[in-house]
Amino acid sequence: MDKGLDKGIHQEKERLVYYKALNDIANQIHSAKNINEILINLKNQILGLFDADRNTIYVVDSKTKEIYSRFTAGDFPNEIRVPINNKSIAGFTANTAQITNIANAYDRHELTMINKDLAFDKSWDEESGYITKQILTVPIFFKKYLIGVFQLINKKNGDRFTLEDQNSAIEMAKILGIAFFNHQKLSKKGKKRTKFDYLITNSIITDKELERAIAMARDQKTSIETILIDEMKVKKGEVGRSLAEYYNCEYVPFDNNYPIPGDLLTKLKQVYLKNNLWVPLAREDGKVKILIDNPQRLDKIDSVKSLIRAENYEFAVGLKEDILQFLDYFYGTPQVQDDGSIDDILGKLDTGDEEEAEDAAQMLTEDDSAIVQLVNKIITDGYKKNCSDIHIEPYPGKLGAEIRFRIDGVCQKYQTVPYHYRRAVTSRIKIMSDLDISERRKPQDGKIKFKKFAPFDMELRVATIPTVGGEEDVVMRILAAGEPIPLDAMGMSERDYNLLLSMITKPYGIVLVVGPTGSGKTTTLHSALAHINQPGTKIWTAEDPVEITQRGLRQVQVQPKIGFDFAAAMRSFLRADPDVIMVGEMRDHETVATGIEASLTGHLVFSTLHTNSAPETITRLLDMGMDPFNFADALLGVLAQRLVRTLCKSCKEPHHPTREEYDNFVRAYDGIFDALGVPYTDDLTLYRANGCDQCNNTGYKGRTAIVEILDGTDEMKSLIQSKAKMEKLRDQAVKDGMTTLMQDGIRKVLLGITDLQQVRRVCIK
């Protein structure tokens, strides 16, 4: 009896000790300055009440639908966040308000008996070497509101947490519930809201640190946000989130993949937007989204609404730096001047001292603003100068990188980039082209959609080629969108014009336009298509890339990397009820064979080929294995083309040629020269290049086409069927009335359009 009494007295003493300790902790909880003091400073004292290894106190964040807890890591507070759902033990308790008492967290069967989705995250155990077994979680309520979760981990004796432990945890949860509610109520009452409440509430910074940041911002004449990010190392996303909570709107950080809202920027000046710190982001379903530094500034909002008309507006908050980055990205580059020169940008790169320059070159990257600006300026200037190709040519040693523009078919030096920065320029172009910047040993090909980097709607085809000294050349071809030229404006002779019209208006057959790269083949084909583009005609085109667009044409971009090449596109077209098919290039047996088959089955087929002359095209196709009878039946004609520079209309100089010059024309013509009707007389006037400001003192401005058209006559078809040699094909084409490229060029010389030197540059016969 005495033993039983002693045991009862001992248990009563333990209960008194427990309640005294519980009362002491309750007092400390209620006197804590804020929730963070409870989460961080009182954890160990709370743990002393329970026969457990660890405890965690979570608080509900209703905005993110998460529960979070804080702990110290070194000198700084850190945070755990758990989604409120059934996929974790604490998350399950927060989601269902149910107590869980688990004997073995690793026992999958025990967890699924509670809920089929319930799981235990082992990652913390694996990192720390700690083994979690028993877990007790209790919801923290205040009245009917769930505001947190109290969790105990691992009973020290290795058994499951008892019912007494569970009841003690429920009591602790009640105390925490009252304290949390009171702290949240006090924090909202009588305190003026600031943009940085989220940072203070979540112990990311202290009140004193905020006061110091405000003082520093005032002294340095910069924003508080900049001080917090740069000086106090607060994460940019946390500052943005704090602003979003204060202004009750979305925070949008800078993203260089954001679509450029070209339609919203057309009437807005970049300088104005920079001064007022706002930028339009998108228009969707009648609603315009605006990024602004202060969505509560009524004057700015009124300005937005007066400049951009819309049914509805959505305002998002952004940091000053993000808004400026968006503006630089949307408009192309940080502006040096309204139209800064390349020399101004290069001046930024020039360090003066050679040793300092070497150091700067090592630190300089492709993302540095001056490099970004330089590359954008090079491309923009090339576009403005009607350049077709941009060549970046680095030389080994200290010779720098030479940049040349191909304008009207001729390369012209544009600028030299200092040798310290040539690799950064190449890397920047690779990034814009989605190429591998680490691969410098083999050629790469890519494309730049320049609308992502500047307000110019164009594409560039990019090729990088390794060169001597470990350098890489870059060639960018500008594929600017264009309009087809009317056929009657192409300067063809009467015979060529009428013959081409006859070919392209036939119901079926194949028409080829041939010449080297950059000879205007695609433009000529689109001009032909524009002539026959009527509502009653179904036209399919397969191109790489689609440069010229026309309403009424159904145009397809081929993608060889995924197996969708010209041959595959043509096979698809044949199942899509075409009248006319245009294929960008016939470069292989399959494409040519499919094209011939299509033309023999009632379709008109247009395509291009890389050959030097019209007769050579026939021998090339026969060499590729085409059946000569099918090919002869299908062929309507071949147009070979070159582009020659034209004399500048502003400064071309008239002159009377000598008899020797005239005789040179006659010899070069290699035909019946008298047919041109230009005899040598004292009144004969030709033109030569001079040079003026309009043509950059070159004497030439623009280009025109010289052509030769082989007609698919019966005699020509007979020669094709017999696989005749190219010389016989040429002779027959001339008998059929073909004027060669050289002859058409000389005709244009006598018309004063170009000169013989330019014609000789592009053709032999």
PDB file of N, CA, C and O in Angstrom, residues 346-372:
ATOM      1  N   LEU A 346      32.327  51.220 -79.280  1.00  0.00           N
ATOM      2  CA  LEU A 346      33.695  50.722 -79.191  1.00  0.00           C
ATOM      3  C   LEU A 346      34.523  51.557 -78.227  1.00  0.00           C
ATOM      4  O   LEU A 346      35.442  51.055 -77.589  1.00  0.00           O
ATOM      5  N   GLY A 347      34.168  52.839 -78.106  1.00  0.00           N
ATOM      6  CA  GLY A 347      34.865  53.696 -77.143  1.00  0.00           C
ATOM      7  C   GLY A 347      34.693  53.199 -75.722  1.00  0.00           C
ATOM      8  O   GLY A 347      35.579  53.345 -74.882  1.00  0.00           O
ATOM      9  N   LYS A 348      33.532  52.575 -75.463  1.00  0.00           N
ATOM     10  CA  LYS A 348      33.300  52.003 -74.125  1.00  0.00           C
ATOM     11  C   LYS A 348      34.239  50.823 -73.862  1.00  0.00           C
ATOM     12  O   LYS A 348      34.609  50.544 -72.730  1.00  0.00           O
ATOM     13  N   LEU A 349      34.585  50.113 -74.938  1.00  0.00           N
ATOM     14  CA  LEU A 349      35.423  48.937 -74.787  1.00  0.00           C
ATOM     15  C   LEU A 349      36.901  49.267 -74.706  1.00  0.00           C
ATOM     16  O   LEU A 349      37.697  48.474 -74.243  1.00  0.00           O
ATOM     17  N   ASP A 350      37.284  50.456 -75.189  1.00  0.00           N
ATOM     18  CA  ASP A 350      38.701  50.802 -75.263  1.00  0.00           C
ATOM     19  C   ASP A 350      39.226  51.182 -73.884  1.00  0.00           C
ATOM     20  O   ASP A 350      38.873  52.211 -73.332  1.00  0.00           O
ATOM     21  N   THR A 351      40.080  50.346 -73.326  1.00  0.00           N
ATOM     22  CA  THR A 351      40.574  50.593 -71.973  1.00  0.00           C
ATOM     23  C   THR A 351      41.816  51.465 -71.947  1.00  0.00           C
ATOM     24  O   THR A 351      42.217  51.943 -70.902  1.00  0.00           O
ATOM     25  N   GLY A 352      42.461  51.633 -73.097  1.00  0.00           N
ATOM     26  CA  GLY A 352      43.641  52.495 -73.152  1.00  0.00           C
ATOM     27  C   GLY A 352      44.892  51.734 -72.770  1.00  0.00           C
ATOM     28  O   GLY A 352      45.736  51.451 -73.594  1.00  0.00           O
ATOM     29  N   ASP A 353      45.054  51.415 -71.529  1.00  0.00           N
ATOM     30  CA  ASP A 353      46.252  50.717 -71.069  1.00  0.00           C
ATOM     31  C   ASP A 353      46.186  49.252 -71.486  1.00  0.00           C
ATOM     32  O   ASP A 353      45.200  48.560 -71.273  1.00  0.00           O
ATOM     33  N   GLU A 354      47.259  48.757 -72.087  1.00  0.00           N
ATOM     34  CA  GLU A 354      47.228  47.422 -72.670  1.00  0.00           C
ATOM     35  C   GLU A 354      47.102  46.326 -71.606  1.00  0.00           C
ATOM     36  O   GLU A 354      46.382  45.365 -71.774  1.00  0.00           O
ATOM     37  N   GLU A 355      47.823  46.489 -70.491  1.00  0.00           N
ATOM     38  CA  GLU A 355      47.740  45.464 -69.451  1.00  0.00           C
ATOM     39  C   GLU A 355      46.346  45.438 -68.846  1.00  0.00           C
ATOM     40  O   GLU A 355      45.786  44.381 -68.583  1.00  0.00           O
ATOM     41  N   GLU A 356      45.781  46.639 -68.635  1.00  0.00           N
ATOM     42  CA  GLU A 356      44.415  46.688 -68.102  1.00  0.00           C
ATOM     43  C   GLU A 356      43.447  46.065 -69.099  1.00  0.00           C
ATOM     44  O   GLU A 356      42.499  45.398 -68.727  1.00  0.00           O
ATOM     45  N   ALA A 357      43.708  46.300 -70.382  1.00  0.00           N
ATOM     46  CA  ALA A 357      42.833  45.741 -71.410  1.00  0.00           C
ATOM     47  C   ALA A 357      42.865  44.218 -71.387  1.00  0.00           C
ATOM     48  O   ALA A 357      41.845  43.560 -71.555  1.00  0.00           O
ATOM     49  N   GLU A 358      44.052  43.659 -71.171  1.00  0.00           N
ATOM     50  CA  GLU A 358      44.166  42.200 -71.103  1.00  0.00           C
ATOM     51  C   GLU A 358      43.327  41.652 -69.956  1.00  0.00           C
ATOM     52  O   GLU A 358      42.614  40.676 -70.088  1.00  0.00           O
ATOM     53  N   ASP A 359      43.423  42.328 -68.794  1.00  0.00           N
ATOM     54  CA  ASP A 359      42.642  41.898 -67.634  1.00  0.00           C
ATOM     55  C   ASP A 359      41.151  42.036 -67.920  1.00  0.00           C
ATOM     56  O   ASP A 359      40.347  41.181 -67.569  1.00  0.00           O
ATOM     57  N   ALA A 360      40.793  43.168 -68.544  1.00  0.00           N
ATOM     58  CA  ALA A 360      39.375  43.408 -68.837  1.00  0.00           C
ATOM     59  C   ALA A 360      38.839  42.348 -69.792  1.00  0.00           C
ATOM     60  O   ALA A 360      37.721  41.877 -69.650  1.00  0.00           O
ATOM     61  N   ALA A 361      39.677  41.959 -70.757  1.00  0.00           N
ATOM     62  CA  ALA A 361      39.241  40.952 -71.728  1.00  0.00           C
ATOM     63  C   ALA A 361      38.950  39.623 -71.058  1.00  0.00           C
ATOM     64  O   ALA A 361      38.036  38.907 -71.442  1.00  0.00           O
ATOM     65  N   GLN A 362      39.748  39.279 -70.035  1.00  0.00           N
ATOM     66  CA  GLN A 362      39.532  38.010 -69.342  1.00  0.00           C
ATOM     67  C   GLN A 362      38.224  38.034 -68.558  1.00  0.00           C
ATOM     68  O   GLN A 362      37.552  37.028 -68.425  1.00  0.00           O
ATOM     69  N   MET A 363      37.871  39.204 -68.045  1.00  0.00           N
ATOM     70  CA  MET A 363      36.649  39.299 -67.239  1.00  0.00           C
ATOM     71  C   MET A 363      35.414  39.523 -68.104  1.00  0.00           C
ATOM     72  O   MET A 363      34.308  39.244 -67.700  1.00  0.00           O
ATOM     73  N   LEU A 364      35.612  40.055 -69.318  1.00  0.00           N
ATOM     74  CA  LEU A 364      34.484  40.406 -70.166  1.00  0.00           C
ATOM     75  C   LEU A 364      33.756  39.148 -70.632  1.00  0.00           C
ATOM     76  O   LEU A 364      34.381  38.176 -71.027  1.00  0.00           O
ATOM     77  N   THR A 365      32.446  39.160 -70.604  1.00  0.00           N
ATOM     78  CA  THR A 365      31.658  38.018 -71.062  1.00  0.00           C
ATOM     79  C   THR A 365      30.683  38.478 -72.124  1.00  0.00           C
ATOM     80  O   THR A 365      30.480  39.667 -72.335  1.00  0.00           O
ATOM     81  N   GLU A 366      30.054  37.472 -72.747  1.00  0.00           N
ATOM     82  CA  GLU A 366      29.112  37.756 -73.816  1.00  0.00           C
ATOM     83  C   GLU A 366      27.859  38.458 -73.318  1.00  0.00           C
ATOM     84  O   GLU A 366      27.096  38.978 -74.121  1.00  0.00           O
ATOM     85  N   ASP A 367      27.639  38.476 -72.004  1.00  0.00           N
ATOM     86  CA  ASP A 367      26.452  39.123 -71.453  1.00  0.00           C
ATOM     87  C   ASP A 367      26.706  40.559 -71.006  1.00  0.00           C
ATOM     88  O   ASP A 367      25.784  41.217 -70.540  1.00  0.00           O
ATOM     89  N   ASP A 368      27.951  41.035 -71.088  1.00  0.00           N
ATOM     90  CA  ASP A 368      28.241  42.411 -70.697  1.00  0.00           C
ATOM     91  C   ASP A 368      27.471  43.376 -71.589  1.00  0.00           C
ATOM     92  O   ASP A 368      27.355  43.163 -72.797  1.00  0.00           O
ATOM     93  N   SER A 369      26.961  44.448 -71.005  1.00  0.00           N
ATOM     94  CA  SER A 369      26.062  45.343 -71.739  1.00  0.00           C
ATOM     95  C   SER A 369      26.714  45.929 -72.976  1.00  0.00           C
ATOM     96  O   SER A 369      26.081  46.066 -74.019  1.00  0.00           O
ATOM     97  N   ALA A 370      28.018  46.269 -72.899  1.00  0.00           N
ATOM     98  CA  ALA A 370      28.680  46.868 -74.061  1.00  0.00           C
ATOM     99  C   ALA A 370      28.786  45.858 -75.204  1.00  0.00           C
ATOM    100  O   ALA A 370      28.630  46.220 -76.373  1.00  0.00           O
ATOM    101  N   ILE A 371      29.036  44.582 -74.891  1.00  0.00           N
ATOM    102  CA  ILE A 371      29.111  43.555 -75.934  1.00  0.00           C
ATOM    103  C   ILE A 371      27.727  43.326 -76.540  1.00  0.00           C
ATOM    104  O   ILE A 371      27.575  43.230 -77.765  1.00  0.00           O
ATOM    105  N   VAL A 372      26.711  43.246 -75.691  1.00  0.00           N
ATOM    106  CA  VAL A 372      25.331  43.086 -76.184  1.00  0.00           C
ATOM    107  C   VAL A 372      24.977  44.241 -77.110  1.00  0.00           C
ATOM    108  O   VAL A 372      24.426  44.064 -78.205  1.00  0.00           O
TER     109      VAL A 372
END
